[in-house]
mmCIF file of C-alpha atoms in Angstrom:
data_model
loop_
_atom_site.group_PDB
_atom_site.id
_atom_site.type_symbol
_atom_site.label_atom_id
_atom_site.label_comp_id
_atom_site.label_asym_id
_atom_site.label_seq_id
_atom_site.Cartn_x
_atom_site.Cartn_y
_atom_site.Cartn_z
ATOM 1 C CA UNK I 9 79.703 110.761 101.100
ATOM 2 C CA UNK I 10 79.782 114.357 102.159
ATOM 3 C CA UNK I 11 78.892 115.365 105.493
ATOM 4 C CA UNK I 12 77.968 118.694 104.882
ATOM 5 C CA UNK I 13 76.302 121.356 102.549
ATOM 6 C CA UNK I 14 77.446 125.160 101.945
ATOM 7 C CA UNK I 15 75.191 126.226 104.643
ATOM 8 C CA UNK I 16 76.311 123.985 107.348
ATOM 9 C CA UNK I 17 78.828 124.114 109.789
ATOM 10 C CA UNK I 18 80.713 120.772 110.071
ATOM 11 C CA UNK I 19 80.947 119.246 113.090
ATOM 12 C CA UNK I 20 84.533 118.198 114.738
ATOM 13 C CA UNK I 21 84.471 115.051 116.548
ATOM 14 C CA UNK I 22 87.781 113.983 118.564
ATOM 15 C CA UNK I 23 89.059 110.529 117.513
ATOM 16 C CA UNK I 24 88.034 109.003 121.016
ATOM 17 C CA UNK I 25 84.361 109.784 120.323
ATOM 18 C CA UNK I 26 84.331 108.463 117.041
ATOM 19 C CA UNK I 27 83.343 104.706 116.891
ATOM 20 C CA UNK I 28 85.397 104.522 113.162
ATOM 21 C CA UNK I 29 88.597 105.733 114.586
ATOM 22 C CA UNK I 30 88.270 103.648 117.821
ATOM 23 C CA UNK I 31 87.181 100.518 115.182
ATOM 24 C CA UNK I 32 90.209 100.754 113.357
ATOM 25 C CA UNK I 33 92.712 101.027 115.932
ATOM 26 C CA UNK I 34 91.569 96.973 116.684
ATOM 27 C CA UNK I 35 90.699 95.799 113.200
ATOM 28 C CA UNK I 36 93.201 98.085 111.199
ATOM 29 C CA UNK I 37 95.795 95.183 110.622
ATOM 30 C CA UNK I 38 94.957 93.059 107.227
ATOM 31 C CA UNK I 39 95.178 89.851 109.569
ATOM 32 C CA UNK I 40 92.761 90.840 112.254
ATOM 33 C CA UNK I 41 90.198 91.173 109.245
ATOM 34 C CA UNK I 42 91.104 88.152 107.369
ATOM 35 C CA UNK I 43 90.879 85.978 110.864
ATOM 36 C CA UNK I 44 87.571 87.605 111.840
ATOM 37 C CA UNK I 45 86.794 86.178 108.151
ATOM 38 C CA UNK I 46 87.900 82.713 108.913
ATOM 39 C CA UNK I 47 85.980 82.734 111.867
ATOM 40 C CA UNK I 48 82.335 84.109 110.391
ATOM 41 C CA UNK I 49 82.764 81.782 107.487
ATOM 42 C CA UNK I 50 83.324 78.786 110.393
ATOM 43 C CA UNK I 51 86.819 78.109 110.657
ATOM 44 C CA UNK I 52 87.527 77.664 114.358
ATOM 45 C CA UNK I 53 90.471 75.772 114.940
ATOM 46 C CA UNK I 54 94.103 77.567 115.005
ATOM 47 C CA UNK I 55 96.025 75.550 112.785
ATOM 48 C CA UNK I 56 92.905 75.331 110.463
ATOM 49 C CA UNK I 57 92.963 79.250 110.014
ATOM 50 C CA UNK I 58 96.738 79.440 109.912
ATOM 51 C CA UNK I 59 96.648 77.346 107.360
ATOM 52 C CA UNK I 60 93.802 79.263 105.229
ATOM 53 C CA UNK I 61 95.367 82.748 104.944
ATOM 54 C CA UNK I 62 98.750 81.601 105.291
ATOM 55 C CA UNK I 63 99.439 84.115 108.811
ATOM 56 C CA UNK I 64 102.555 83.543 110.877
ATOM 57 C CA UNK I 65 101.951 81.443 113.894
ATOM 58 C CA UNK I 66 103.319 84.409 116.184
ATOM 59 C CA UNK I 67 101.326 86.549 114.073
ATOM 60 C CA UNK I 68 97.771 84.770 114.398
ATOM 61 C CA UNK I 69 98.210 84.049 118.467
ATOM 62 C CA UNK I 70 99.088 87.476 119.166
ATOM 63 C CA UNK I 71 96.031 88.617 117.423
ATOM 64 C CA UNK I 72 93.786 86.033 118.800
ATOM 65 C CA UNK I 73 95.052 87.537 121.969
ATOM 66 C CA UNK I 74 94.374 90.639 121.133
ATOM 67 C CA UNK I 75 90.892 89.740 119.626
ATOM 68 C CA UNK I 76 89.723 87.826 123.079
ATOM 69 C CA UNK I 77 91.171 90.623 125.256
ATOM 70 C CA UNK I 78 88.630 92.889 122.966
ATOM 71 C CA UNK I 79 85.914 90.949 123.400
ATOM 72 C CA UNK I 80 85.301 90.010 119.578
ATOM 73 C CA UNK I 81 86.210 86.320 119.962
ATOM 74 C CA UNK I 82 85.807 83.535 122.389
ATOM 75 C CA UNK I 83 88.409 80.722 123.365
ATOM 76 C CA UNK I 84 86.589 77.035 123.687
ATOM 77 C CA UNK I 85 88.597 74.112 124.562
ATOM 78 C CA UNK I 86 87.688 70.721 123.109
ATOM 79 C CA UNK I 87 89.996 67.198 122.841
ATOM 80 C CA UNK I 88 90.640 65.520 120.345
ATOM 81 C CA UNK I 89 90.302 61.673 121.019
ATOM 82 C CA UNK I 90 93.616 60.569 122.722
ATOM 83 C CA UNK I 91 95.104 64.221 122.053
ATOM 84 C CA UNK I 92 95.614 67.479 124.571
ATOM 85 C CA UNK I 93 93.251 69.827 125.227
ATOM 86 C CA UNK I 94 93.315 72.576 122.243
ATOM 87 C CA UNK I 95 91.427 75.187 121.489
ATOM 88 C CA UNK I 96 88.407 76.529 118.898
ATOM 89 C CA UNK I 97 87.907 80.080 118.394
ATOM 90 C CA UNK I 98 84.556 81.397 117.988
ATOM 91 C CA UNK I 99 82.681 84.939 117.169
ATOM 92 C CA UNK I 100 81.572 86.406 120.357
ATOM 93 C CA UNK I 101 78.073 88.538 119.732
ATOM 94 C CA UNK I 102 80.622 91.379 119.627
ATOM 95 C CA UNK I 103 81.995 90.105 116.890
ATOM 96 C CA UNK I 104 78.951 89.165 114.733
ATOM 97 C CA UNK I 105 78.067 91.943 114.689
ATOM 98 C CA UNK I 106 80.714 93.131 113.143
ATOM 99 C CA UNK I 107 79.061 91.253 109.980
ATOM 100 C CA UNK I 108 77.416 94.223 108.423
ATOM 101 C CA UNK I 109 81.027 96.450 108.298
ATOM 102 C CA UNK I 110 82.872 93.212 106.927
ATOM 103 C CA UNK I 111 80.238 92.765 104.148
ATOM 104 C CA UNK I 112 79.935 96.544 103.426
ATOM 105 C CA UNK I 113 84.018 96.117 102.574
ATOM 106 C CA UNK I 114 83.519 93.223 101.037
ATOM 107 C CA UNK I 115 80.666 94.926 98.233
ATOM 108 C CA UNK I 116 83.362 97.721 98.508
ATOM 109 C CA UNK I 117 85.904 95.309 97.355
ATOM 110 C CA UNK I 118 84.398 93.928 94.631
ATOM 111 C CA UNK I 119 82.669 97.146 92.676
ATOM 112 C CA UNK I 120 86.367 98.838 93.091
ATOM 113 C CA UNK I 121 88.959 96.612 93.713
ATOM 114 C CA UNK I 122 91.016 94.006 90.448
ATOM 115 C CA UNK I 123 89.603 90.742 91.501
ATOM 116 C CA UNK I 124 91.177 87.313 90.637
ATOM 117 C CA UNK I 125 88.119 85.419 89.018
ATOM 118 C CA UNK I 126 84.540 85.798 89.887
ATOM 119 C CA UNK I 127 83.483 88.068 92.974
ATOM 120 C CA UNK I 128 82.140 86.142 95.898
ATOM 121 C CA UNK I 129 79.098 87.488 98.033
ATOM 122 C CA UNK I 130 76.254 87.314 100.251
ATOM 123 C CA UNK I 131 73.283 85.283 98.776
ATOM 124 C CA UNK I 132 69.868 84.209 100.922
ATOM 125 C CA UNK I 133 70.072 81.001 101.895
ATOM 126 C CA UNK I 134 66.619 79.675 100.933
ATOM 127 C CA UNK I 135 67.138 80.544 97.262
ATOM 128 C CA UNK I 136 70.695 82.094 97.034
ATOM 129 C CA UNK I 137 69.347 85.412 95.590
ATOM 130 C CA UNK I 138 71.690 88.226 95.357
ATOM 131 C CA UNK I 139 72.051 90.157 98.705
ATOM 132 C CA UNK I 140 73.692 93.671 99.365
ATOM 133 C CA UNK I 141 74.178 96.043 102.401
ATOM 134 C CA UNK I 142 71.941 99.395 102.499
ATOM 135 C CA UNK I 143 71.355 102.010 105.340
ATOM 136 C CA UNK I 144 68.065 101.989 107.192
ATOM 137 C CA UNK I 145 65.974 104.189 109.327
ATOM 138 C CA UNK I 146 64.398 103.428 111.824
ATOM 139 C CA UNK I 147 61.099 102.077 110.101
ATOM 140 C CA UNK I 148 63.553 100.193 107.893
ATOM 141 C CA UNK I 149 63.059 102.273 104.765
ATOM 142 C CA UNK I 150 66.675 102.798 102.592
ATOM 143 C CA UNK I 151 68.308 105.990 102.887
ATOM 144 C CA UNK I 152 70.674 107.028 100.436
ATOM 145 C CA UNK I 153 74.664 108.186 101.046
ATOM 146 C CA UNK I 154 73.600 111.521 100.162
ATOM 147 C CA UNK I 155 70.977 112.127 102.315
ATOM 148 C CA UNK I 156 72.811 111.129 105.581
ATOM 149 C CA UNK I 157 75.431 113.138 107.610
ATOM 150 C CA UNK I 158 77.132 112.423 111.039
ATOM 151 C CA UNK I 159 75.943 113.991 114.198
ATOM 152 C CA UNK I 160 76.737 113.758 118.041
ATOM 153 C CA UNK I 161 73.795 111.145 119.040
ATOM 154 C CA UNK I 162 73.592 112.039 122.192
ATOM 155 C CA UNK I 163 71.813 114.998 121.031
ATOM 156 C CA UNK I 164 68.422 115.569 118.895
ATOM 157 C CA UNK I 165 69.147 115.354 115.795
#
């Protein structure tokens, strides 16, 4: 993706303005991704997501933590019959909709990156036809990579 031509000045936008470099500073660690994972696929329970990507216990409660401080999950307690209260984590509507970036890197993933076995994806549910992530405007026809380039939306663009 370029965001520029020969003609065009490129614009220079400070990190704290940009939504990608803010983005990364909370999900750059490959266990904040791979629990947001656990978590849109359903997987709720601590012990039950430990056990799924193999994460250190000190490891996946200091990123819950971190997660719920951000706003991108929610803490629920429940009880388990004759047990102590404990805890399901749960997407907040910040973090659904982070679904569109995760499944962008997951197409990423699997055009570019070795995969073990067959490539997993999104599918319809009604009759599991192939689904993949495009860029729309605003009356929802696709723009191509090419044709797009960043630009400080607070102004016309």
């Amino acid at each position: 993706m370029s965001n520029s031509t020969d003609s065009e000045i490129i614009p220079r936008f400070p990190p704290d303005r940009c939504g990608l470099a803010l983005a990364a500073g909370v999900l750059g660690d490959k266990w904040v991704l791979m629990i947001i994972r656990q978590l849109f696929y359903g997987v709720a329970r601590f012990e039950d997501i430990r056990a799924e990507i193999g994460v250190p216990k000190s490891v996946l409660s200091a990123r819950l933590s971190s997660l719920i401080e951000q706003g991108i999950v929610a803490k629920r307690p429940y009880k388990p019959e004759g047990g102590r209260t404990r805890y399901e984590y749960h997407l907040s509507r910040t973090g659904f909709d982070l679904a569109m970036s995760l499944l962008a890197l997951l197409e990423w993933g699997n055009r570019h990156l070795d995969l073990a076995g067959a490539p997993i994806g999104p599918v319809r549910r009604s009759d599991r036809s192939k689904l993949r992530v495009a860029l729309l405007d605003e009356e929802g026809s696709e723009v191509a990579l090419q044709d797009i380039r960043l630009a400080d939306l607070s102004k016309s663009c």
